[in-house]
């Protein structure tokens, strides 16, 4: 099955600096890569995603890049703010199932702390 | 509206109790999921319902019993749980794969088994 590795497990940055979280996946059939932000006491929130026919996607201060050849994808947060502090999970999913659902494999998570 | 609601927010139960967790979405999604999340770990898939039929059971113990009464509702019935079952239980929903990929999570139910 799919295996997703994520690093670093913890990341501290000064407010205003950039943060980068990297993930690798094992199954070349994976074609959908969402990123989730989970704040303390809350459920994961989808913040951005990318599909395998796209190399980069940006939404304001957040961007995600995908290198299919290397099976790498990364989350970039620019101009970090204290409210960006949370746990971030990368994930990978394969479209090939025909059951009308997505089986998502998560990375272990990165705890991001933005220091004011 | 991309909201998945879950009730209750917190639940404390003894090992001999029977309780149920409830999840609801009104986005027209036809796939619904139960996940279990332990502290400092990623969500772990338990069950998937697609078009109100159980599609995946990730070898979950029978003390957890899912139910999907209709396309908007998902329940998780709990019976004779163990203290190690204490965790955050998350519900999620998604559209069929040919209509989109996004999976949306609810806020979770924090379960404590005493």
XYZ file of N, CA and C in Angstrom, chain A residues 10-111:
306
model
N 8.745 18.645 13.710
C 8.491 19.922 14.358
C 9.265 21.005 13.626
N 8.692 22.214 13.634
C 9.300 23.329 12.913
C 8.959 24.620 13.637
N 9.980 25.371 14.008
C 9.775 26.676 14.641
C 10.350 27.755 13.741
N 9.546 28.774 13.477
C 9.998 29.883 12.639
C 9.599 31.193 13.295
N 10.329 32.241 12.956
C 9.974 33.574 13.425
C 8.841 34.111 12.547
N 7.983 34.866 13.188
C 6.884 35.497 12.446
C 7.445 36.275 11.255
N 6.820 36.063 10.103
C 7.264 36.738 8.896
C 8.187 35.900 8.025
N 8.803 34.875 8.625
C 9.656 33.983 7.849
C 8.798 32.968 7.100
N 9.468 32.203 6.240
C 8.778 31.145 5.481
C 8.940 29.801 6.170
N 7.994 28.921 5.923
C 8.048 27.559 6.457
C 7.846 26.582 5.297
N 8.628 25.515 5.312
C 8.525 24.503 4.261
C 8.405 23.128 4.901
N 7.426 22.369 4.467
C 7.218 21.003 4.933
C 7.263 20.080 3.708
N 8.008 18.988 3.855
C 8.232 18.124 2.697
C 7.668 16.724 2.930
N 7.157 16.138 1.869
C 6.614 14.785 1.927
C 7.048 13.984 0.713
N 7.169 12.681 0.930
C 7.415 11.772 -0.179
C 6.369 10.669 -0.127
N 6.058 10.112 -1.281
C 5.097 9.023 -1.333
C 5.697 7.867 -2.115
N 5.105 6.691 -1.947
C 5.728 5.504 -2.534
C 5.009 4.983 -3.772
N 3.709 5.176 -3.853
C 2.942 4.579 -4.944
C 2.807 5.557 -6.111
N 3.388 5.214 -7.217
C 3.354 6.108 -8.377
C 1.942 6.299 -8.922
N 0.982 5.476 -8.492
C -0.406 5.638 -8.933
C -1.130 6.742 -8.166
N -0.563 7.231 -7.071
C -1.202 8.327 -6.324
C -1.321 9.550 -7.211
N -2.478 10.192 -7.169
C -2.696 11.308 -8.073
C -3.394 12.500 -7.418
N -3.554 12.437 -6.103
C -4.201 13.557 -5.401
C -3.490 13.737 -4.079
N -3.098 15.001 -3.777
C -2.248 15.264 -2.622
C -2.816 16.459 -1.837
N -3.625 16.187 -0.823
C -4.165 17.270 -0.012
C -3.262 17.581 1.181
N -3.379 18.799 1.671
C -2.718 19.213 2.896
C -3.791 19.672 3.882
N -3.631 19.221 5.131
C -4.582 19.558 6.170
C -3.870 20.292 7.296
N -4.581 21.244 7.869
C -4.125 21.976 9.048
C -5.032 21.592 10.204
N -4.428 21.188 11.311
C -5.230 20.821 12.472
C -4.804 21.645 13.671
N -5.725 22.470 14.129
C -5.493 23.265 15.324
C -5.905 22.451 16.541
N -5.392 22.849 17.688
C -5.629 22.104 18.920
C -7.120 21.976 19.200
N -7.576 20.743 19.402
C -8.966 20.513 19.751
C -9.937 20.565 18.580
N -9.407 20.620 17.360
C -10.278 20.706 16.188
C -9.981 19.576 15.198
N -10.876 19.410 14.240
C -10.648 18.444 13.185
C -9.724 19.005 12.120
N -9.133 18.137 11.297
C -8.272 18.619 10.208
C -9.069 19.462 9.214
N -8.445 20.530 8.755
C -9.066 21.432 7.784
C -8.260 21.400 6.495
N -8.916 21.100 5.397
C -8.245 21.098 4.099
C -7.830 22.521 3.745
N -6.535 22.761 3.515
C -6.071 24.113 3.223
C -5.644 24.279 1.765
N -5.177 23.239 1.148
C -4.787 23.287 -0.249
C -4.570 21.856 -0.730
N -4.732 21.645 -2.010
C -4.488 20.329 -2.560
C -3.918 20.479 -3.967
N -3.342 19.400 -4.459
C -2.776 19.421 -5.803
C -3.013 18.075 -6.448
N -3.239 18.101 -7.739
C -3.468 16.855 -8.477
C -2.280 16.586 -9.380
N -2.118 15.363 -9.761
C -0.860 14.940 -10.389
C -0.644 15.522 -11.772
N -1.635 16.186 -12.330
C -1.426 16.813 -13.636
C -0.989 18.275 -13.491
N -0.697 18.678 -12.245
C -0.281 20.057 -11.969
C 1.015 20.017 -11.172
N 1.953 20.945 -11.470
C 3.223 20.945 -10.767
C 3.260 21.877 -9.572
N 2.423 22.909 -9.611
C 2.439 23.903 -8.536
C 1.073 24.552 -8.436
N 0.715 24.898 -7.211
C -0.555 25.583 -6.975
C -0.355 26.556 -5.832
N -0.941 27.730 -5.965
C -0.752 28.768 -4.948
C -2.084 29.355 -4.533
N -2.200 29.637 -3.242
C -3.392 30.283 -2.712
C -2.945 31.266 -1.650
N -2.823 32.519 -2.022
C -2.366 33.591 -1.135
C -0.982 33.247 -0.583
N -0.861 33.020 0.739
C 0.467 32.773 1.319
C 0.879 31.308 1.287
N 0.013 30.476 0.777
C 0.283 29.034 0.776
C 0.499 28.546 -0.644
N 1.510 27.699 -0.824
C 1.766 27.101 -2.123
C 2.157 25.641 -1.928
N 1.832 24.839 -2.904
C 2.215 23.427 -2.876
C 2.865 23.095 -4.205
N 3.946 22.315 -4.140
C 4.634 21.869 -5.345
C 4.648 20.356 -5.391
N 4.663 19.823 -6.581
C 4.645 18.371 -6.772
C 5.683 17.992 -7.812
N 6.534 17.030 -7.472
C 7.489 16.474 -8.410
C 7.140 14.986 -8.548
N 6.432 14.665 -9.617
C 5.964 13.287 -9.807
C 7.112 12.318 -10.020
N 8.134 12.762 -10.709
C 9.263 11.888 -11.013
C 9.952 11.437 -9.726
N 10.157 12.400 -8.841
C 10.832 12.101 -7.580
C 9.861 11.654 -6.492
N 8.566 11.741 -6.774
C 7.530 11.424 -5.779
C 7.679 12.277 -4.532
N 7.874 13.569 -4.753
C 7.983 14.531 -3.666
C 6.890 15.567 -3.811
N 6.367 16.045 -2.683
C 5.512 17.221 -2.712
C 5.744 18.027 -1.441
N 5.585 19.325 -1.551
C 5.956 20.215 -0.457
C 4.923 21.309 -0.251
N 4.841 21.763 0.989
C 3.980 22.887 1.364
C 4.873 24.062 1.732
N 4.578 25.212 1.170
C 5.336 26.416 1.453
C 4.373 27.457 2.021
N 4.708 27.981 3.193
C 3.929 29.066 3.786
C 4.846 30.276 3.883
N 4.462 31.360 3.251
C 5.258 32.586 3.314
C 4.649 33.562 4.312
N 5.493 34.505 4.761
C 5.045 35.557 5.699
C 4.230 34.946 6.837
N 4.812 33.996 7.522
C 4.074 33.267 8.557
C 3.559 34.192 9.651
N 2.417 33.805 10.192
C 1.752 34.554 11.259
C 1.489 33.618 12.429
N 1.345 34.136 13.634
C 1.103 33.267 14.800
C -0.087 32.324 14.601
N -1.088 32.760 13.871
C -2.269 31.909 13.651
C -2.002 30.748 12.694
N -0.806 30.734 12.100
C -0.415 29.577 11.288
C 0.064 28.420 12.167
N 0.284 28.670 13.442
C 0.740 27.623 14.357
C -0.317 26.531 14.454
N 0.088 25.305 14.148
C -0.835 24.162 14.113
C -0.034 22.933 13.710
N -0.727 21.802 13.611
C -0.125 20.595 13.046
C -0.584 20.479 11.596
N 0.351 20.252 10.702
C 0.053 20.128 9.277
C 0.295 18.685 8.831
N -0.691 18.127 8.149
C -0.583 16.771 7.618
C -0.584 16.814 6.100
N 0.383 16.128 5.483
C 0.281 15.881 4.056
C -0.408 14.533 3.866
N -0.895 14.296 2.681
C -1.592 13.040 2.413
C -1.522 12.728 0.926
N -1.755 11.461 0.621
C -1.766 11.021 -0.769
C -2.942 10.081 -0.975
N -3.484 10.113 -2.179
C -4.658 9.302 -2.478
C -4.568 8.801 -3.908
N -5.129 7.611 -4.129
C -5.109 7.019 -5.460
C -6.529 7.029 -6.015
N -6.663 7.422 -7.277
C -7.972 7.526 -7.886
C -8.514 6.180 -8.350
N -7.695 5.162 -8.460
C -8.053 3.972 -9.215
C -9.233 3.202 -8.661
N -9.578 3.410 -7.358
C -10.697 2.635 -6.842
C -12.000 3.083 -7.490
N -12.931 2.205 -7.638
C -14.189 2.514 -8.318
C -15.354 2.624 -7.351
N -15.052 2.664 -6.068
C -16.122 2.631 -5.079
C -16.726 3.968 -4.732
N -16.303 5.048 -5.380
C -16.888 6.350 -5.109
C -16.360 7.000 -3.851
N -15.222 6.577 -3.333
C -14.638 7.183 -2.147
C -13.145 7.336 -2.353
N -12.539 8.108 -1.463
C -11.090 8.317 -1.493
C -10.469 7.671 -0.263
N -9.494 6.800 -0.451
C -8.758 6.270 0.689
C -7.448 7.029 0.765
N -7.332 7.836 1.810
C -6.226 8.770 1.934
C -5.196 8.231 2.920
N -3.924 8.310 2.567
C -2.827 7.949 3.468
C -2.164 9.227 3.954
N -2.082 9.376 5.263
C -1.535 10.594 5.865
C -0.061 10.437 6.231
N 0.658 11.559 6.184
C 1.965 11.622 6.801
C 1.809 11.756 8.312
N 2.927 11.734 9.026
C 2.868 11.731 10.490
C 2.547 13.100 11.078
N 2.632 14.132 10.281
C 2.312 15.459 10.766
C 3.547 16.277 11.119
N 3.412 17.582 10.957
C 4.459 18.542 11.338
C 3.838 19.575 12.254
N 4.411 19.705 13.444
C 3.931 20.732 14.362
C 4.698 22.016 14.086
